[in-house]
PDB file of C-alpha atoms in Angstrom:
ATOM      1  CA  MET A   1     -49.740  23.140   6.469  1.00 27.00           C
ATOM      2  CA  PHE A   2     -47.555  26.255   6.581  1.00 28.00           C
ATOM      3  CA  GLY A   3     -46.731  26.553   2.888  1.00 36.00           C
ATOM      4  CA  THR A   4     -43.484  25.565   1.250  1.00 38.00           C
ATOM      5  CA  GLY A   5     -39.879  26.640   1.097  1.00 41.00           C
ATOM      6  CA  LYS A   6     -38.801  30.010   2.445  1.00 39.00           C
ATOM      7  CA  TYR A   7     -42.383  31.043   3.232  1.00 36.00           C
ATOM      8  CA  ARG A   8     -42.929  28.252   5.806  1.00 41.00           C
ATOM      9  CA  ALA A   9     -40.660  29.847   8.428  1.00 44.00           C
ATOM     10  CA  ARG A  10     -42.138  33.320   7.824  1.00 43.00           C
ATOM     11  CA  LEU A  11     -45.697  32.096   8.183  1.00 42.00           C
ATOM     12  CA  ALA A  12     -44.879  29.980  11.233  1.00 48.00           C
ATOM     13  CA  GLY A  13     -43.131  32.980  12.795  1.00 47.00           C
ATOM     14  CA  ALA A  14     -46.180  35.152  12.178  1.00 46.00           C
ATOM     15  CA  LEU A  15     -48.413  32.532  13.776  1.00 48.00           C
ATOM     16  CA  VAL A  16     -46.126  32.251  16.798  1.00 46.00           C
ATOM     17  CA  ALA A  17     -46.109  36.040  17.173  1.00 45.00           C
ATOM     18  CA  ALA A  18     -49.896  36.166  16.968  1.00 45.00           C
ATOM     19  CA  LEU A  19     -50.252  33.471  19.615  1.00 45.00           C
ATOM     20  CA  CYS A  20     -47.980  35.387  21.962  1.00 43.00           C
ATOM     21  CA  ALA A  21     -49.399  38.854  21.324  1.00 42.00           C
ATOM     22  CA  ALA A  22     -51.566  38.625  24.411  1.00 39.00           C
ATOM     23  CA  GLY A  23     -48.646  37.425  26.566  1.00 42.00           C
ATOM     24  CA  ALA A  24     -46.811  39.255  29.325  1.00 44.00           C
ATOM     25  CA  ALA A  25     -45.106  42.591  28.749  1.00 44.00           C
ATOM     26  CA  GLN A  26     -42.150  42.453  26.400  1.00 56.00           C
ATOM     27  CA  ALA A  27     -38.923  41.597  28.166  1.00 76.00           C
ATOM     28  CA  ARG A  28     -36.655  42.456  25.242  1.00 92.00           C
ATOM     29  CA  GLU A  29     -34.934  45.794  24.799  1.00 96.00           C
ATOM     30  CA  VAL A  30     -32.519  47.473  22.404  1.00 97.00           C
ATOM     31  CA  VAL A  31     -29.142  48.139  24.040  1.00 97.00           C
ATOM     32  CA  PRO A  32     -25.681  49.350  22.956  1.00 96.00           C
ATOM     33  CA  PHE A  33     -23.569  46.477  21.604  1.00 95.00           C
ATOM     34  CA  ALA A  34     -20.121  47.049  20.133  1.00 85.00           C
ATOM     35  CA  ASP A  35     -18.306  43.707  20.232  1.00 80.00           C
ATOM     36  CA  GLY A  36     -17.404  43.691  16.526  1.00 87.00           C
ATOM     37  CA  ILE A  37     -19.784  40.811  15.782  1.00 93.00           C
ATOM     38  CA  GLY A  38     -21.682  40.877  12.505  1.00 95.00           C
ATOM     39  CA  PRO A  39     -25.339  41.826  12.173  1.00 97.00           C
ATOM     40  CA  GLY A  40     -27.856  39.015  12.537  1.00 97.00           C
ATOM     41  CA  THR A  41     -25.593  37.032  14.873  1.00 98.00           C
ATOM     42  CA  ILE A  42     -26.920  35.652  18.165  1.00 98.00           C
ATOM     43  CA  VAL A  43     -24.698  35.975  21.237  1.00 98.00           C
ATOM     44  CA  VAL A  44     -25.635  34.251  24.497  1.00 98.00           C
ATOM     45  CA  ARG A  45     -23.807  35.442  27.595  1.00 97.00           C
ATOM     46  CA  THR A  46     -24.387  32.658  30.083  1.00 97.00           C
ATOM     47  CA  ASN A  47     -23.205  34.529  33.181  1.00 96.00           C
ATOM     48  CA  GLU A  48     -25.505  37.449  32.340  1.00 97.00           C
ATOM     49  CA  ARG A  49     -28.368  35.120  31.445  1.00 97.00           C
ATOM     50  CA  ARG A  50     -28.975  37.239  28.364  1.00 98.00           C
ATOM     51  CA  LEU A  51     -29.236  36.587  24.634  1.00 98.00           C
ATOM     52  CA  TYR A  52     -28.306  39.340  22.159  1.00 98.00           C
ATOM     53  CA  LEU A  53     -29.370  39.593  18.530  1.00 98.00           C
ATOM     54  CA  VAL A  54     -26.817  41.915  16.949  1.00 98.00           C
ATOM     55  CA  ASN A  55     -28.342  44.671  14.813  1.00 96.00           C
ATOM     56  CA  GLY A  56     -25.097  45.865  13.212  1.00 91.00           C
ATOM     57  CA  ASP A  57     -25.577  49.543  14.036  1.00 94.00           C
ATOM     58  CA  GLY A  58     -23.839  49.432  17.420  1.00 95.00           C
ATOM     59  CA  THR A  59     -26.950  47.995  19.081  1.00 97.00           C
ATOM     60  CA  ALA A  60     -28.490  44.622  19.789  1.00 98.00           C
ATOM     61  CA  ILE A  61     -31.842  43.349  20.940  1.00 98.00           C
ATOM     62  CA  ARG A  62     -31.297  41.907  24.415  1.00 98.00           C
ATOM     63  CA  TYR A  63     -33.540  39.171  25.772  1.00 98.00           C
ATOM     64  CA  PRO A  64     -33.485  37.613  29.257  1.00 98.00           C
ATOM     65  CA  VAL A  65     -32.986  33.847  29.168  1.00 98.00           C
ATOM     66  CA  ALA A  66     -32.551  30.809  31.373  1.00 97.00           C
ATOM     67  CA  VAL A  67     -29.335  28.891  30.748  1.00 98.00           C
ATOM     68  CA  GLY A  68     -27.717  25.645  31.834  1.00 96.00           C
ATOM     69  CA  LYS A  69     -27.536  24.903  35.516  1.00 94.00           C
ATOM     70  CA  PRO A  70     -24.093  24.326  37.054  1.00 94.00           C
ATOM     71  CA  GLY A  71     -22.434  21.387  35.327  1.00 93.00           C
ATOM     72  CA  LYS A  72     -24.753  21.677  32.304  1.00 93.00           C
ATOM     73  CA  GLN A  73     -23.375  24.892  30.792  1.00 94.00           C
ATOM     74  CA  TRP A  74     -21.399  24.956  27.583  1.00 95.00           C
ATOM     75  CA  SER A  75     -19.791  27.513  25.340  1.00 95.00           C
ATOM     76  CA  GLY A  76     -18.804  27.665  21.712  1.00 95.00           C
ATOM     77  CA  ALA A  77     -19.897  28.565  18.214  1.00 96.00           C
ATOM     78  CA  THR A  78     -22.750  26.879  16.387  1.00 97.00           C
ATOM     79  CA  GLN A  79     -25.596  27.692  13.999  1.00 98.00           C
ATOM     80  CA  ILE A  80     -29.345  27.385  13.979  1.00 98.00           C
ATOM     81  CA  ASP A  81     -30.093  24.229  12.018  1.00 97.00           C
ATOM     82  CA  GLY A  82     -33.872  24.060  12.372  1.00 96.00           C
ATOM     83  CA  LYS A  83     -36.900  26.190  13.248  1.00 98.00           C
ATOM     84  CA  TYR A  84     -40.038  24.585  14.660  1.00 97.00           C
ATOM     85  CA  TYR A  85     -43.432  25.939  15.608  1.00 96.00           C
ATOM     86  CA  GLN A  86     -45.223  24.074  18.447  1.00 96.00           C
ATOM     87  CA  PRO A  87     -42.541  21.331  18.501  1.00 95.00           C
ATOM     88  CA  ASP A  88     -43.061  17.935  20.052  1.00 95.00           C
ATOM     89  CA  TRP A  89     -40.488  17.132  22.771  1.00 94.00           C
ATOM     90  CA  SER A  90     -38.800  13.862  23.669  1.00 93.00           C
ATOM     91  CA  PRO A  91     -36.647  14.091  26.784  1.00 92.00           C
ATOM     92  CA  PRO A  92     -32.967  13.389  26.133  1.00 91.00           C
ATOM     93  CA  ALA A  93     -31.566  10.326  27.922  1.00 91.00           C
ATOM     94  CA  GLU A  94     -29.979  12.417  30.713  1.00 92.00           C
ATOM     95  CA  VAL A  95     -33.235  14.242  31.436  1.00 93.00           C
ATOM     96  CA  LYS A  96     -35.212  10.984  31.363  1.00 94.00           C
ATOM     97  CA  ARG A  97     -32.709   9.367  33.736  1.00 95.00           C
ATOM     98  CA  ASP A  98     -33.114  12.250  36.206  1.00 94.00           C
ATOM     99  CA  ASN A  99     -36.910  12.360  35.736  1.00 93.00           C
ATOM    100  CA  PRO A 100     -38.027   8.789  34.966  1.00 94.00           C
ATOM    101  CA  ARG A 101     -41.732   9.671  35.257  1.00 94.00           C
ATOM    102  CA  LEU A 102     -41.565  11.900  32.183  1.00 94.00           C
ATOM    103  CA  PRO A 103     -43.384  10.489  29.167  1.00 95.00           C
ATOM    104  CA  ASN A 104     -41.301   9.571  26.142  1.00 95.00           C
ATOM    105  CA  LEU A 105     -43.046  12.243  24.077  1.00 95.00           C
ATOM    106  CA  ILE A 106     -44.910  15.449  24.903  1.00 95.00           C
ATOM    107  CA  ARG A 107     -46.858  16.847  21.972  1.00 96.00           C
ATOM    108  CA  GLY A 108     -46.390  20.428  20.830  1.00 94.00           C
ATOM    109  CA  GLY A 109     -49.008  22.781  22.203  1.00 93.00           C
ATOM    110  CA  SER A 110     -49.395  20.817  25.439  1.00 94.00           C
ATOM    111  CA  PRO A 111     -49.046  22.994  28.558  1.00 93.00           C
ATOM    112  CA  SER A 112     -46.565  20.428  29.892  1.00 92.00           C
ATOM    113  CA  ASN A 113     -44.287  20.730  26.839  1.00 95.00           C
ATOM    114  CA  PRO A 114     -41.079  22.479  28.001  1.00 95.00           C
ATOM    115  CA  MET A 115     -40.300  23.799  24.494  1.00 96.00           C
ATOM    116  CA  GLY A 116     -43.004  26.461  24.627  1.00 96.00           C
ATOM    117  CA  VAL A 117     -44.424  27.920  21.420  1.00 97.00           C
ATOM    118  CA  ALA A 118     -41.334  27.545  19.240  1.00 97.00           C
ATOM    119  CA  ALA A 119     -37.805  26.154  19.135  1.00 97.00           C
ATOM    120  CA  MET A 120     -34.692  26.649  17.065  1.00 98.00           C
ATOM    121  CA  THR A 121     -32.315  23.715  17.217  1.00 97.00           C
ATOM    122  CA  LEU A 122     -28.574  24.229  17.330  1.00 97.00           C
ATOM    123  CA  ARG A 123     -26.172  22.296  15.115  1.00 95.00           C
ATOM    124  CA  GLY A 124     -23.969  19.714  16.785  1.00 85.00           C
ATOM    125  CA  GLY A 125     -25.959  18.595  19.786  1.00 77.00           C
ATOM    126  CA  GLU A 126     -29.228  18.194  21.655  1.00 85.00           C
ATOM    127  CA  TYR A 127     -29.537  21.897  22.455  1.00 95.00           C
ATOM    128  CA  ALA A 128     -32.039  24.480  21.299  1.00 97.00           C
ATOM    129  CA  ILE A 129     -33.128  28.039  21.859  1.00 98.00           C
ATOM    130  CA  HIS A 130     -36.785  27.661  22.794  1.00 98.00           C
ATOM    131  CA  GLY A 131     -39.785  29.017  24.650  1.00 97.00           C
ATOM    132  CA  THR A 132     -40.835  27.647  28.000  1.00 96.00           C
ATOM    133  CA  ASN A 133     -43.755  26.404  30.035  1.00 94.00           C
ATOM    134  CA  ARG A 134     -41.901  27.686  33.128  1.00 94.00           C
ATOM    135  CA  PRO A 135     -41.594  31.472  32.668  1.00 96.00           C
ATOM    136  CA  ARG A 136     -40.386  31.901  36.263  1.00 96.00           C
ATOM    137  CA  SER A 137     -37.176  30.101  35.263  1.00 96.00           C
ATOM    138  CA  ILE A 138     -36.137  32.968  32.941  1.00 97.00           C
ATOM    139  CA  GLY A 139     -33.138  34.779  34.394  1.00 96.00           C
ATOM    140  CA  THR A 140     -31.880  31.672  36.198  1.00 97.00           C
ATOM    141  CA  PHE A 141     -29.527  28.740  35.725  1.00 97.00           C
ATOM    142  CA  ALA A 142     -32.217  26.124  35.137  1.00 95.00           C
ATOM    143  CA  SER A 143     -31.782  23.983  32.025  1.00 95.00           C
ATOM    144  CA  TYR A 144     -29.778  20.993  30.870  1.00 95.00           C
ATOM    145  CA  GLY A 145     -27.962  23.262  28.420  1.00 95.00           C
ATOM    146  CA  CYS A 146     -30.744  24.718  26.300  1.00 96.00           C
ATOM    147  CA  ILE A 147     -31.422  28.433  26.145  1.00 98.00           C
ATOM    148  CA  ARG A 148     -34.958  29.178  27.396  1.00 97.00           C
ATOM    149  CA  MET A 149     -36.845  32.329  26.512  1.00 98.00           C
ATOM    150  CA  TYR A 150     -40.219  33.817  27.344  1.00 97.00           C
ATOM    151  CA  ASN A 151     -42.688  32.591  24.732  1.00 97.00           C
ATOM    152  CA  GLN A 152     -43.279  36.116  23.408  1.00 96.00           C
ATOM    153  CA  ASP A 153     -39.501  36.583  23.059  1.00 97.00           C
ATOM    154  CA  ILE A 154     -38.870  33.310  21.217  1.00 97.00           C
ATOM    155  CA  ALA A 155     -41.736  34.300  18.897  1.00 97.00           C
ATOM    156  CA  ASP A 156     -40.010  37.628  18.227  1.00 97.00           C
ATOM    157  CA  LEU A 157     -36.575  36.053  17.691  1.00 98.00           C
ATOM    158  CA  PHE A 158     -38.068  33.245  15.556  1.00 97.00           C
ATOM    159  CA  GLY A 159     -39.316  35.835  13.073  1.00 97.00           C
ATOM    160  CA  ARG A 160     -35.987  37.701  12.945  1.00 97.00           C
ATOM    161  CA  VAL A 161     -33.501  34.887  12.245  1.00 98.00           C
ATOM    162  CA  ALA A 162     -33.094  32.111   9.713  1.00 98.00           C
ATOM    163  CA  VAL A 163     -31.672  28.623   9.581  1.00 98.00           C
ATOM    164  CA  GLY A 164     -27.915  29.107   9.312  1.00 98.00           C
ATOM    165  CA  THR A 165     -27.785  32.062  11.742  1.00 98.00           C
ATOM    166  CA  GLN A 166     -24.477  32.088  13.639  1.00 98.00           C
ATOM    167  CA  VAL A 167     -24.769  31.560  17.417  1.00 98.00           C
ATOM    168  CA  TYR A 168     -22.013  32.178  19.967  1.00 97.00           C
ATOM    169  CA  VAL A 169     -22.471  30.981  23.535  1.00 97.00           C
ATOM    170  CA  MET A 170     -20.042  32.599  25.955  1.00 96.00           C
ATOM    171  CA  ARG A 171     -19.656  32.154  29.680  1.00 89.00           C
TER     172      ARG A 171
END
C-alpha cells in the first residue's frame, strides 16, 4: 500500500504530515542544545515533559510531550525499532487490568485509538513514541510509560527519524 523498502517510511511520513497539516499550531521549536549528543538522536527529559531531536549544530527541535505517570516512568537507552502509520492498538495487560471495559483491539484511524496518527515503537518493551487522541494530556504525567506527542508533532518527527534512531529517556 505504501510502496516497498526505504520508500515506505518516507511515503507514510508524508501522508501523516498531510493529515496533520490542518491541525493546531505547531508546538515544536528549535532551541539551543549542547549536551554532546550526536545529531539525529532523540532525548526525552521526563521531568521537563519535553522530547528533543538533536540537530548537531548546537540546537535541537524541542517538542512538548506527555510522559509516564508516577510509578510508570522509566529511563534508559533504546532505539526506534518500528514506524507505523495509523497503527492498531491492543491495550497491554496492565492497561486492560486497570480499564477492563477497553476492547481488545482499537483499529488505527479510530478517534478512540490512543496511538494517534502514527507511532514509533521502542526496542525492548511495550513502549512507543506516538500521537494521541487526548491532546490535553500533552505536558503532563499521563501515560503508562509511552511518550505521547501532539499528532502534528509525531507526524513531523516521524518524517525526520528512521528505524534504528538512538533514544535516551532521562528523568
